[in-house]
Coordinates of C-alpha atoms in Angstrom, one line a residue:
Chain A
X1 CA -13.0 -17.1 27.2
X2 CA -10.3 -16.7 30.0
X3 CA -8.0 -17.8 27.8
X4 CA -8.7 -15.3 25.2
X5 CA -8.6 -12.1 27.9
X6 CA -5.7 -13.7 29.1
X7 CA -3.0 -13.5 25.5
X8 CA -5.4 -9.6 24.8
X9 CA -3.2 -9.0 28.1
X10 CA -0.4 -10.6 27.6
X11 CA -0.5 -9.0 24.0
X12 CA -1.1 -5.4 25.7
X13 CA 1.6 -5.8 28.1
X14 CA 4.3 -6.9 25.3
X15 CA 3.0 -4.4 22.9
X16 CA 3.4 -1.3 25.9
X17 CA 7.1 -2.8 26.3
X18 CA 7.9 -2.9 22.6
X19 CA 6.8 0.6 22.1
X20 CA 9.0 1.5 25.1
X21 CA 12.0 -0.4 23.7
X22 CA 11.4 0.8 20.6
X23 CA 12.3 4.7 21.7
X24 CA 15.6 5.3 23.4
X25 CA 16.5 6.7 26.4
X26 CA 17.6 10.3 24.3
X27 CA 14.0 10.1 23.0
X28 CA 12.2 9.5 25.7
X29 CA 14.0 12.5 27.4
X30 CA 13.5 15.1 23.9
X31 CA 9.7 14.1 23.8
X32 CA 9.2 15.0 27.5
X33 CA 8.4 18.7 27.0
X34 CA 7.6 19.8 30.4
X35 CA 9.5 21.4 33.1
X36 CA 8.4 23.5 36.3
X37 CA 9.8 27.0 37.5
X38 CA 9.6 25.2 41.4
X39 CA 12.5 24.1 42.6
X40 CA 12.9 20.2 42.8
X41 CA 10.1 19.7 40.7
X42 CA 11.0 19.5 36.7
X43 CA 11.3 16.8 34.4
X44 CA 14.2 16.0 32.0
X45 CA 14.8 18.1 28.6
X46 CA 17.5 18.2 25.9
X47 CA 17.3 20.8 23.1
X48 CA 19.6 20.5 20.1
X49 CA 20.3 23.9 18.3
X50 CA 22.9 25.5 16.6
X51 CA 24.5 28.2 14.1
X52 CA 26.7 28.5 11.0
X53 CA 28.2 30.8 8.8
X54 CA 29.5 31.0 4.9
X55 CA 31.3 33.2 3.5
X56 CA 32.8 34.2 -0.4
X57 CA 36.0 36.3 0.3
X58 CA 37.7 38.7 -2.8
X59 CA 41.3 39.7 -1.5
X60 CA 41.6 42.8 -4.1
X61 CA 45.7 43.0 -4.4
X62 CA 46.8 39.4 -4.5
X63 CA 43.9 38.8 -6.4
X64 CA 42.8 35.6 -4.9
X65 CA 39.1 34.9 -3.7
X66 CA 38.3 31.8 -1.2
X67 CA 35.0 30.2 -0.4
X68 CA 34.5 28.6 3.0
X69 CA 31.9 26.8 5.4
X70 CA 33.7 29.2 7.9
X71 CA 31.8 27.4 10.9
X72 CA 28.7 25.3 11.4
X73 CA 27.9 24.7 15.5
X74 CA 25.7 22.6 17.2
X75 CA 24.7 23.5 20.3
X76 CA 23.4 20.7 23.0
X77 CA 21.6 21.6 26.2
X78 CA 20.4 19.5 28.9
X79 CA 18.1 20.1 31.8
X80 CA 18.8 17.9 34.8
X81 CA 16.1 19.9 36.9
X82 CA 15.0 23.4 37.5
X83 CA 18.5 24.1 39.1
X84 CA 21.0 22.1 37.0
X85 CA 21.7 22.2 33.4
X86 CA 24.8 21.4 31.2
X87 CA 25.4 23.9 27.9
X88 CA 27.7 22.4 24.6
X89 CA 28.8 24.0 21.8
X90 CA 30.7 21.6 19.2
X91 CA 32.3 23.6 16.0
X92 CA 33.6 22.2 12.7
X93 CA 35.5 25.0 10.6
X94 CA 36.3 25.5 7.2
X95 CA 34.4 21.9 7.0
X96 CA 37.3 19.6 6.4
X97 CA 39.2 18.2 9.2
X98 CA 41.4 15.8 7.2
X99 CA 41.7 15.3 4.1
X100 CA 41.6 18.5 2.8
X101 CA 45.2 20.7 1.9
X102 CA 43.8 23.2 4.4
X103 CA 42.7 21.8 7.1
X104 CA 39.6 22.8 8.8
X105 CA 39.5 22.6 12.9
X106 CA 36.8 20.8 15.1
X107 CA 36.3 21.4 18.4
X108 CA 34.4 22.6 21.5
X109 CA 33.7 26.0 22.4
X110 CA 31.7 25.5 25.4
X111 CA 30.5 22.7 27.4
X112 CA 29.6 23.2 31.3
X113 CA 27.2 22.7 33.8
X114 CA 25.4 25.8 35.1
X115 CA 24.0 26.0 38.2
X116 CA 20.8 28.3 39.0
X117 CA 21.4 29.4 42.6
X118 CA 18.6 31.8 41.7
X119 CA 16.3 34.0 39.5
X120 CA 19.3 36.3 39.2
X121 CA 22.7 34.4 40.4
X122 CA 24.4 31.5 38.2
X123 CA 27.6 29.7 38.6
X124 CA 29.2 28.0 35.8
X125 CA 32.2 25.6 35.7
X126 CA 33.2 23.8 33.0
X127 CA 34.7 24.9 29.2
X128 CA 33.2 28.7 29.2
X129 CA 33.4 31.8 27.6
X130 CA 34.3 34.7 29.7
X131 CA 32.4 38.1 30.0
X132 CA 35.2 40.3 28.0
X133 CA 33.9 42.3 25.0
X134 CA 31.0 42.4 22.6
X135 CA 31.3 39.7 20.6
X136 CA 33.1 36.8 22.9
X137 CA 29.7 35.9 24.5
X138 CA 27.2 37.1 21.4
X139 CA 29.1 35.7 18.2
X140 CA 26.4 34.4 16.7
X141 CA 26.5 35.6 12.8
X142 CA 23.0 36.9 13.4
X143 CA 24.3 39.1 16.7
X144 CA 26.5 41.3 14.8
X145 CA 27.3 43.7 11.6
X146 CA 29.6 42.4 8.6
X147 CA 31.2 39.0 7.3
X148 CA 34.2 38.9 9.5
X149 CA 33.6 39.1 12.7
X150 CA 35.6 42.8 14.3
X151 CA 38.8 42.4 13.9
X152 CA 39.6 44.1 17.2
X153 CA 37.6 41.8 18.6
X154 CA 39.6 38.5 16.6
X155 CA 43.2 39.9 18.0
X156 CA 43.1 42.0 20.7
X157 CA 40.3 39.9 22.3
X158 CA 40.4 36.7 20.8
X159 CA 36.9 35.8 19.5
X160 CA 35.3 32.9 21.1
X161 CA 38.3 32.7 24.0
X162 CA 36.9 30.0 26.1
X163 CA 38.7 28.5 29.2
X164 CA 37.9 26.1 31.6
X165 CA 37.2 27.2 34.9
X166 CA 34.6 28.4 36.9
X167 CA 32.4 31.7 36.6
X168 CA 29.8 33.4 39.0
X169 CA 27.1 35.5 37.5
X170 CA 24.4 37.7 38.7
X171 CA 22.4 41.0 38.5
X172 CA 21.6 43.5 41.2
X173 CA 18.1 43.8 42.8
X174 CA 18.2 47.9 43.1
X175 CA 20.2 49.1 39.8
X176 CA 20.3 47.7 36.1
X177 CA 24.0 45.9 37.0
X178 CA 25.1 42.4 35.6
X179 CA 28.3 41.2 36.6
X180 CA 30.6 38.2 36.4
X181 CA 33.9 37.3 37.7
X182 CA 35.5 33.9 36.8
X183 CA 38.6 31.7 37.5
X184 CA 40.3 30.0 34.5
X185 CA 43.4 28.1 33.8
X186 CA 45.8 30.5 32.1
X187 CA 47.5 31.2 28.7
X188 CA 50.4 29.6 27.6
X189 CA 53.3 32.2 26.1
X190 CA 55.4 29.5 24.6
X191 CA 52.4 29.3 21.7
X192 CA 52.1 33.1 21.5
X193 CA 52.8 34.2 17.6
X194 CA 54.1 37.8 16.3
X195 CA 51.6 39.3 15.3
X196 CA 48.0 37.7 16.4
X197 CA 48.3 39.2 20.2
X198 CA 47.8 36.5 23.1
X199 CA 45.4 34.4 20.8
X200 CA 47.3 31.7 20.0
X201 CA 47.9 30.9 23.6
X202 CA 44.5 29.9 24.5
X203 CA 44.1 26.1 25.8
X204 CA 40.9 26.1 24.3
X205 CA 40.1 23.4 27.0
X206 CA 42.7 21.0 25.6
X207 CA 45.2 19.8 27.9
X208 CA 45.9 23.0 29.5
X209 CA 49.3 23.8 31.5
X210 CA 47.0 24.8 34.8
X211 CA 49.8 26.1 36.9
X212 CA 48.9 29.0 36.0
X213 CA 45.6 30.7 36.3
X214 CA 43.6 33.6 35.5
X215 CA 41.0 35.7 36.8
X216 CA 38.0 38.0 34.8
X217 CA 36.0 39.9 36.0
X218 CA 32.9 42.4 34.1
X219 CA 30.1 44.9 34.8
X220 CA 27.3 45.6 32.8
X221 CA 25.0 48.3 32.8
X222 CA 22.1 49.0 31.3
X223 CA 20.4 52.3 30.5
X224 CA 17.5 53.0 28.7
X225 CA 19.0 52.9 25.3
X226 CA 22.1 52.5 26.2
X227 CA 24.5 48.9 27.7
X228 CA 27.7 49.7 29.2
X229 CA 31.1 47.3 30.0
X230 CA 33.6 47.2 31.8
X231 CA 35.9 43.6 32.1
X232 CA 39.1 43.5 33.1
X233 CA 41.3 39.7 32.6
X234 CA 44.8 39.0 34.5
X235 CA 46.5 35.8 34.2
X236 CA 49.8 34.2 34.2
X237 CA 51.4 32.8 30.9
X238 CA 53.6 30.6 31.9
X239 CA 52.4 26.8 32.9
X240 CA 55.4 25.1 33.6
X241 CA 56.9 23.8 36.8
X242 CA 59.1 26.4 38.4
X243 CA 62.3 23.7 37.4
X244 CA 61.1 24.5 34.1
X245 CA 60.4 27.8 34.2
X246 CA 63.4 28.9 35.9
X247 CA 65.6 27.1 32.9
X248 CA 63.8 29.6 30.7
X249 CA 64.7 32.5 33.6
X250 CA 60.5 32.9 33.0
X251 CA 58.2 32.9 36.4
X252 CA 56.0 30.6 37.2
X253 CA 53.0 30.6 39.7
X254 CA 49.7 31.2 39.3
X255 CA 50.0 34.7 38.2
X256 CA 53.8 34.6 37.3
X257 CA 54.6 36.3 34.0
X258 CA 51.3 37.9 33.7
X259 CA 49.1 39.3 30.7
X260 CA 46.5 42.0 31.4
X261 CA 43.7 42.8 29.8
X262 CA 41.2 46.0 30.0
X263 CA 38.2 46.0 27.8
X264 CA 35.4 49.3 27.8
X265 CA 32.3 49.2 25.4
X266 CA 29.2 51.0 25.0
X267 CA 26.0 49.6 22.9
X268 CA 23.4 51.7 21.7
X269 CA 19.7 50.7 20.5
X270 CA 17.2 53.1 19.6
X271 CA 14.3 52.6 16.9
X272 CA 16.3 51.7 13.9
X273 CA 19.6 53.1 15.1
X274 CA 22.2 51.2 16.4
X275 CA 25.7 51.7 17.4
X276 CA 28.6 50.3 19.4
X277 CA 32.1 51.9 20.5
X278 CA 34.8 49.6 21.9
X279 CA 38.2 49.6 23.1
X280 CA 40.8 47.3 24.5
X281 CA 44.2 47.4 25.8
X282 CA 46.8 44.2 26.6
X283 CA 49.6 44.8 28.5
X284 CA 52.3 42.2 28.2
X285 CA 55.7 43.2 30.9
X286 CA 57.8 40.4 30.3
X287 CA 57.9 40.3 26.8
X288 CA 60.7 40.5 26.2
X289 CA 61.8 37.9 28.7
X290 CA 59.6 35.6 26.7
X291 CA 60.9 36.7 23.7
X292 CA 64.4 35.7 24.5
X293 CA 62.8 32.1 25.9
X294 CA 61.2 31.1 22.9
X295 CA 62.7 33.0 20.1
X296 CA 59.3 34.9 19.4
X297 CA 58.9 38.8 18.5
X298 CA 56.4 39.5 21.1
X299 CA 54.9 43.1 22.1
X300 CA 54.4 44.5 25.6
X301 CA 51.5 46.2 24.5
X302 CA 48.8 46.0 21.8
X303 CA 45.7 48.1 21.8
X304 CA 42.6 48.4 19.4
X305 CA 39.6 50.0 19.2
X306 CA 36.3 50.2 16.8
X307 CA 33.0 52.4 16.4
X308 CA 29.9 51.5 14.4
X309 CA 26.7 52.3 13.5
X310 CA 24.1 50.8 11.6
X311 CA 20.4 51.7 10.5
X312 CA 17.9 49.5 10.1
X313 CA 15.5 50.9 6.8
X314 CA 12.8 48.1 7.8
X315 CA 12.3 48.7 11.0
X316 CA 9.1 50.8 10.9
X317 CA 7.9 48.7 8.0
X318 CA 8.2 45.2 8.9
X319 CA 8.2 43.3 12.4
X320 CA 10.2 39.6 11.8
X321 CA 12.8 41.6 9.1
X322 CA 15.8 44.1 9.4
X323 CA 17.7 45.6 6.5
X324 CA 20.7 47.0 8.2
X325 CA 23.2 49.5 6.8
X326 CA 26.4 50.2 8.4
X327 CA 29.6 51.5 8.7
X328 CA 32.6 50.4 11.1
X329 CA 35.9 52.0 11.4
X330 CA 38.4 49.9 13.5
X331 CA 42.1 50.9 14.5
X332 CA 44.3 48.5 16.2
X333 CA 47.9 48.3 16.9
X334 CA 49.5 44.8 17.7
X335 CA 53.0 46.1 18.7
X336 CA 52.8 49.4 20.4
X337 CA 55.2 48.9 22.4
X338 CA 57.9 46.2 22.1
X339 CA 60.6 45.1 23.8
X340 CA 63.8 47.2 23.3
X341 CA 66.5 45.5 20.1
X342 CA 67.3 43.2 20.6
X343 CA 64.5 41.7 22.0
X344 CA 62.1 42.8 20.1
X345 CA 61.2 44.0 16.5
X346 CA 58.7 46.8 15.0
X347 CA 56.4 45.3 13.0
X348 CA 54.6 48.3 11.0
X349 CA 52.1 46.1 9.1
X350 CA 51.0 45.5 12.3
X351 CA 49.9 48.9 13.0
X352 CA 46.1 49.2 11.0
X353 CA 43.2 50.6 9.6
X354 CA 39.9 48.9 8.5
X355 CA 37.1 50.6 7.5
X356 CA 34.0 48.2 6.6
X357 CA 30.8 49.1 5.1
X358 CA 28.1 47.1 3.5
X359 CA 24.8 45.8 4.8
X360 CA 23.2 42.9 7.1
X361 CA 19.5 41.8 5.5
X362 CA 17.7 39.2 7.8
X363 CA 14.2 38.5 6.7
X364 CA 13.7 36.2 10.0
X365 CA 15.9 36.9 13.3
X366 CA 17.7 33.6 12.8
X367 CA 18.8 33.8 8.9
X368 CA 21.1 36.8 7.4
X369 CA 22.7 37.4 4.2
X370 CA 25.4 40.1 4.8
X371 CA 27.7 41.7 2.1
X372 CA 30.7 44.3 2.7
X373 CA 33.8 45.6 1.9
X374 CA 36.7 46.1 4.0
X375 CA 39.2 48.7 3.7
X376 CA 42.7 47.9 4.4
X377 CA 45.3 50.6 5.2
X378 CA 48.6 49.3 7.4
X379 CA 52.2 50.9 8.3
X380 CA 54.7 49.8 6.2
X381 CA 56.9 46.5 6.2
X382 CA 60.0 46.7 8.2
X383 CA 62.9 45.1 5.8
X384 CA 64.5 43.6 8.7
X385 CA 61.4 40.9 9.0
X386 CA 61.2 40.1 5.3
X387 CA 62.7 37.0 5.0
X388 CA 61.6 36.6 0.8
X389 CA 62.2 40.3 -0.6
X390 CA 60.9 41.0 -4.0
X391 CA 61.1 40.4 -6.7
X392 CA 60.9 36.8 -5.1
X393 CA 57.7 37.6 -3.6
X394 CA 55.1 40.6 -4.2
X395 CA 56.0 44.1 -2.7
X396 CA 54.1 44.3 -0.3
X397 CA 50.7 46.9 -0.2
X398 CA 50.2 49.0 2.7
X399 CA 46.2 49.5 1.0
X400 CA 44.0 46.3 0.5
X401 CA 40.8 46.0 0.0
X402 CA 38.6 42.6 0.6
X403 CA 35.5 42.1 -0.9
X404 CA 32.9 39.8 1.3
X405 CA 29.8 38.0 0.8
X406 CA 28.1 35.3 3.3
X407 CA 25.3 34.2 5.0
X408 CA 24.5 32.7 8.3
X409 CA 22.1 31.3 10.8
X410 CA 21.2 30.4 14.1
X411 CA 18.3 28.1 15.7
Chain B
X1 CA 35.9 58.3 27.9
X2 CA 32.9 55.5 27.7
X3 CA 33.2 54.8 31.3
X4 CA 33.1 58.2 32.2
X5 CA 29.8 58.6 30.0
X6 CA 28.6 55.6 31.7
X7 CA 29.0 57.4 35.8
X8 CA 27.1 60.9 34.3
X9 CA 24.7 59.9 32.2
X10 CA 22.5 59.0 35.5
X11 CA 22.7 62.1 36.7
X12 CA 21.3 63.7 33.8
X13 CA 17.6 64.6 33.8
X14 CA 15.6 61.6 32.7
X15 CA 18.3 59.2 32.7
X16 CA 17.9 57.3 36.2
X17 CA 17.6 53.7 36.3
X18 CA 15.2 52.0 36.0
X19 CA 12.7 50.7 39.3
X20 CA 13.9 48.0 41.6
X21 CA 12.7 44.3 41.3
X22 CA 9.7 43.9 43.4
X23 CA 9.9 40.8 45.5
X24 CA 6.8 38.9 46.0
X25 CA 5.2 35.3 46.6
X26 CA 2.4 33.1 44.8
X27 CA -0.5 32.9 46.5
X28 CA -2.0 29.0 46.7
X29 CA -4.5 30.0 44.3
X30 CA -1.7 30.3 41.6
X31 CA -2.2 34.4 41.1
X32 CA 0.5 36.5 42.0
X33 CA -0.3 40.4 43.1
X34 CA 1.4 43.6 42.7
X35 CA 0.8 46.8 43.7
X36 CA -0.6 49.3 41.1
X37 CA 1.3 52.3 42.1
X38 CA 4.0 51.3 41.1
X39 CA 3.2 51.7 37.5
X40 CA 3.3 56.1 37.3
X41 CA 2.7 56.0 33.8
X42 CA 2.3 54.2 30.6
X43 CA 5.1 52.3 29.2
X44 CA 6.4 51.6 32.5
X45 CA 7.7 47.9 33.1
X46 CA 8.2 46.6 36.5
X47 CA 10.4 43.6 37.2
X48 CA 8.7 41.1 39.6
X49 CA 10.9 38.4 41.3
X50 CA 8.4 35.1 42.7
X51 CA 10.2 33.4 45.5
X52 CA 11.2 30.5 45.3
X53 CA 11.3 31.3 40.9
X54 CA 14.3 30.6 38.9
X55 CA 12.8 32.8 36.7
X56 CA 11.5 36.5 37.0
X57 CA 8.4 38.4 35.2
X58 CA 7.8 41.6 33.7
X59 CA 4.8 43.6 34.2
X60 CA 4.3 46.1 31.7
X61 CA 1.4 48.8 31.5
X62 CA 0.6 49.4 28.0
X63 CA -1.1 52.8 26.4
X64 CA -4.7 51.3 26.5
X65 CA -4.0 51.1 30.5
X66 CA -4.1 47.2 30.2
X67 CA -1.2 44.9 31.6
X68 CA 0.9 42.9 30.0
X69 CA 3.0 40.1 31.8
X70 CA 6.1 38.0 29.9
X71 CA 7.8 34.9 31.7
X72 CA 11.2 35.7 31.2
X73 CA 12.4 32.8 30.5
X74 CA 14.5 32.4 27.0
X75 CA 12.7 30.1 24.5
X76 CA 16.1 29.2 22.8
X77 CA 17.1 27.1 26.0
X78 CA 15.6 28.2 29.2
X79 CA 18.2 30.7 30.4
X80 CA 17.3 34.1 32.6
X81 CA 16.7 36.8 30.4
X82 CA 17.7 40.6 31.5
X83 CA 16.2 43.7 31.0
X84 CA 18.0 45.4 27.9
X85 CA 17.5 48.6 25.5
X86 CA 14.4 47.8 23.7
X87 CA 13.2 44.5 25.5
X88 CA 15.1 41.5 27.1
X89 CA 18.2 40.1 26.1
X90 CA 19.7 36.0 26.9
X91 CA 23.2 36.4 27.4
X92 CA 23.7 32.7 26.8
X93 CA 23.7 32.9 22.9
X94 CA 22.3 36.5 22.2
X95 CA 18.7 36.1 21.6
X96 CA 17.3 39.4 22.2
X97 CA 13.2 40.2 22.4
X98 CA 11.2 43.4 22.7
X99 CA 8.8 44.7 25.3
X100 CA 6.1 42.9 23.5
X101 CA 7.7 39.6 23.9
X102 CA 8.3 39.3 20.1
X103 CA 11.7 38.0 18.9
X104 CA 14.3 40.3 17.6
X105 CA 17.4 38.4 17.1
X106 CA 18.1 34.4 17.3
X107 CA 18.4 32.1 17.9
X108 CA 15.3 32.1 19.8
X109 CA 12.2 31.4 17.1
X110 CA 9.6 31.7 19.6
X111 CA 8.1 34.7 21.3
X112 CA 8.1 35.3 25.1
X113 CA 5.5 33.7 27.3
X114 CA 2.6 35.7 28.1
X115 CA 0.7 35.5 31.5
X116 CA -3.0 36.6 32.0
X117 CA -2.4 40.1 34.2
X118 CA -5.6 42.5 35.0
X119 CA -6.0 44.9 37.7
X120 CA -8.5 43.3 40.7
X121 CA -10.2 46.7 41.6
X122 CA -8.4 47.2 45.2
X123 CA -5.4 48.6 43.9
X124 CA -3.6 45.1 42.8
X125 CA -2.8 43.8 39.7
X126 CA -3.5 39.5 39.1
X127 CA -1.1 37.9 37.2
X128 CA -2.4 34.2 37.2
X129 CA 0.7 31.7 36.7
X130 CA -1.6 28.6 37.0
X131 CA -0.5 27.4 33.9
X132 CA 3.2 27.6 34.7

């Protein structure tokens, strides 16, 4: 009889440590589901969540349409305790990395630790995305209007600009205020392109020059119907050594050669009534320096600006679902001013119109299918930056038109 | 011209801010009390702050004179949710919720918390956070 109890416990015991090898350490921490608001007292959790968009895209003068898996994200979070948690974004674009003619891109667009100092102060440090904008920290396809994403808000603010670095964040006790103010490596001039702004010379958190640095800083404010912001960004573009830097007759230093930034916007939520108004300024000094550096046809200053509105006809009628209508106009100039000839050249095609309307349906918060058309008016081409004049190549159309058709989501 | 809009529009009639986040403790019992004249009318929403809480509560009075509490406290991943136009917004990834709690935009999928709240007849109102 001993000997019987004794193997039903030795058979309990191994069975207990099977099940327990059986699950691994990343299960064991996803099927713990508790955690406590006290400090020092929480246990373990890791959510996995993510977003994606697709999109069909009719470009009406070259007649040419394109298909895309424009982005699919997944997000990874991980609670360490009540006051420690670390944030990931990974993104695979257009699908294919290799082995496509077109490559696609994969990479991370955020991943830091966040600290809770308390219910209404954060720090951050890690690869974030600054406060600047509308869309840079919302840019989830189910947080705005339209297929593309604004193109003020691709070029004059580059979408998704994250940075490593590390960000402060809080709200104030006695008036609706958020703010932020964070300290980043800066952007790197030698990759700035004619034509896209200071985009292209994000690190992206890939081997950054950090030499140089960069600070932003934003206010929010909230008002019954109404969100205002105010973020400002100043930074220096040149990450070389000052040996280097003075070969290139640039300056170097933390804020040497610097880019500034000033971005206002104003949101506007009220029944089924929605509307934002944005602006944003960049203002480049030594362009023209780096123009001469690296051969490039920089501008000193590019500006843009967009209104919208939209109208949700199913907000009365149904709770989960929105149907929303809406019209953007956006104007944006990427080389209003430029360097005096010859260091730099007017690039009228970079002076532009877009006006899109079409519709946004989402029959659940976290799935939309959106259609539009975009309205393309430009300045015209400057001959002296045509390198393949027609008939070689197509005259070129100061009016386009793009129609757009996509769907996203978000979990 | 928006920044400008945003300085006057407070001193236009009906456009103040909103209250001040009322700072209080839990009691041992797990309830956590607020004054009731704070609430002037219905509709009004009152942002309680727990010490010692990562994470802050808002106390609404509804039409019917009842009280409404929400954790706020994103469901998408756990981040602080501020007071917005319309509800509570999670500036982490966007997720946006109304006064009710209810989702509005993802990628949250679940409603707000709620927490019991009732008024205790000497001028408080309860909200129990035993099962927090």
């Amino acid at each position: 009889m001993k000997n019987w109890l004794f193997a039903i416990f030795i058979l309990c015991l191994c069975s207990k440590q099977g099940i327990a090898q059986n699950r691994t350490n990343a299960q064991n921490l996803i099927f713990t589901n508790e955690d406590s608001l006290h400090q020092g007292i929480s246990k373990q959790k890791t959510i996995i969540s993510g977003y994606g968009s697709a999109f069909y895209q009719r470009d009406m003068v070259m007649e040419q349409s394109k298909a895309t898996l424009e982005r699919a994200v997944l997000f990874v979070g991980h609670q360490f305790n009540a006051k420690i948690s670390f944030f990931s974004e990974m993104e695979i674009e257009n699908a294919l990395v290799v082995g496509a003619d077109e490559k696609g891109e994969i990479g991370m667009e955020q991943a830091f630790l966040k600290f809770n100092l308390n219910s209404k102060q954060y720090l951050v440090a890690g690869l974030f995305i600054p406060r600047i904008g509308i869309l840079n920290e919302n840019h989830l396809p189910v947080n705005f209007n339209g297929v593309e994403r604004p193109i003020v808000e691709t070029f004059i603010i580059p979408a998704t600009w994250r940075e490593l670095g590390v960000a402060f964040y809080g709200k104030s006790d006695r008036l609706p205020i958020l703010y932020s103010i964070g300290l980043m490596n800066g952007l790197n001039s030698a990759a700035f392109e004619h034509g896209t702004g200071i985009k292209d010379g994000r690190a992206e958190g890939s081997n950054a020059w950090a030499n140089n640095l960069a600070i932003s800083a934003s206010v929010q404010y909230n008002l019954n119907d109404f969100r205002f912001q105010v973020s400002g960004y100043a930074g220096g573009t040149v990450g070389l050594s000052k040996r280097g830097a003075d070969s290139l007759k640039l300056n170097s230093g933390a804020l040497g050669t610097p880019v500034y930034l000033a971005e206002a916007n104003m949101q506007y939520n009220h029944g089924a009534i929605s509307g934002k108004l944005l602006f944003a300024n960049v203002y480049y000094p030594d362009a023209g320096k780096v123009n001469v550096a690296y051969a490039k046809n920089l501008a000193k200053n590019v500006y843009g600006g967009y209104a919208e509105l939209g109208y949700n006809w199913l907000y009365s009628k149904q709770k989960n679902s929105s149907l929303v209508s809406f019209a953007r106009f956006e104007y944006l100039d990427l080389n209003a001013s430029i360097p005096p000839a010859p260091k730099g050249i007017y690039d009228g095609t970079l002076k532009q119109h877009h006006l899109i309307v079409g519709f946004s349906y989402l029959p659940i918060p976290n799935v939309v299918v959106k259609a539009d058309v975009r309205f393309l008016h430009t300045g015209p081409q400057n001959p002296a930056l045509v390198i393949n004049p027609p008939p070689n190549a197509l005259p070129y159309k100061t009016n386009n038109s793009f129609i757009n058709l996509g769907i996203g989501y978000s979990f | 011209m928006i920044t400008a809009a945003a300085f006057l529009l407070p001193t236009l009639p009906g456009c103040s801010p909103a209250a001040s986040v009322y700072k209080t403790s839990v009691s041992p019992e797990k309830f956590i009390s607020v004054p009731e004249l704070l609430f002037l009318k219905s509709g009004d929403v009152q942002i309680i702050r727990p010490e010692g809480w990562i994470y802050d509560i808002a106390l609404q009075k509804k039409d019917d004179g009842k009280f409404f509490a929400l954790l706020l406290r994103c469901t998408h991943m756990d981040n602080q949710l501020s007071q917005d136009s319309g509800g509570y917004i999670c500036h982490l990834h966007g997720s946006r919720f109304n006064t009710n709690g209810e989702v509005i935009k993802g990628p949250a999928e679940r409603n707000l918390e709620s927490l019991p709240a009732a008024p205790d007849g000497k001028g408080n109102i309860q909200i129990n956070v035993k099962n927090i």
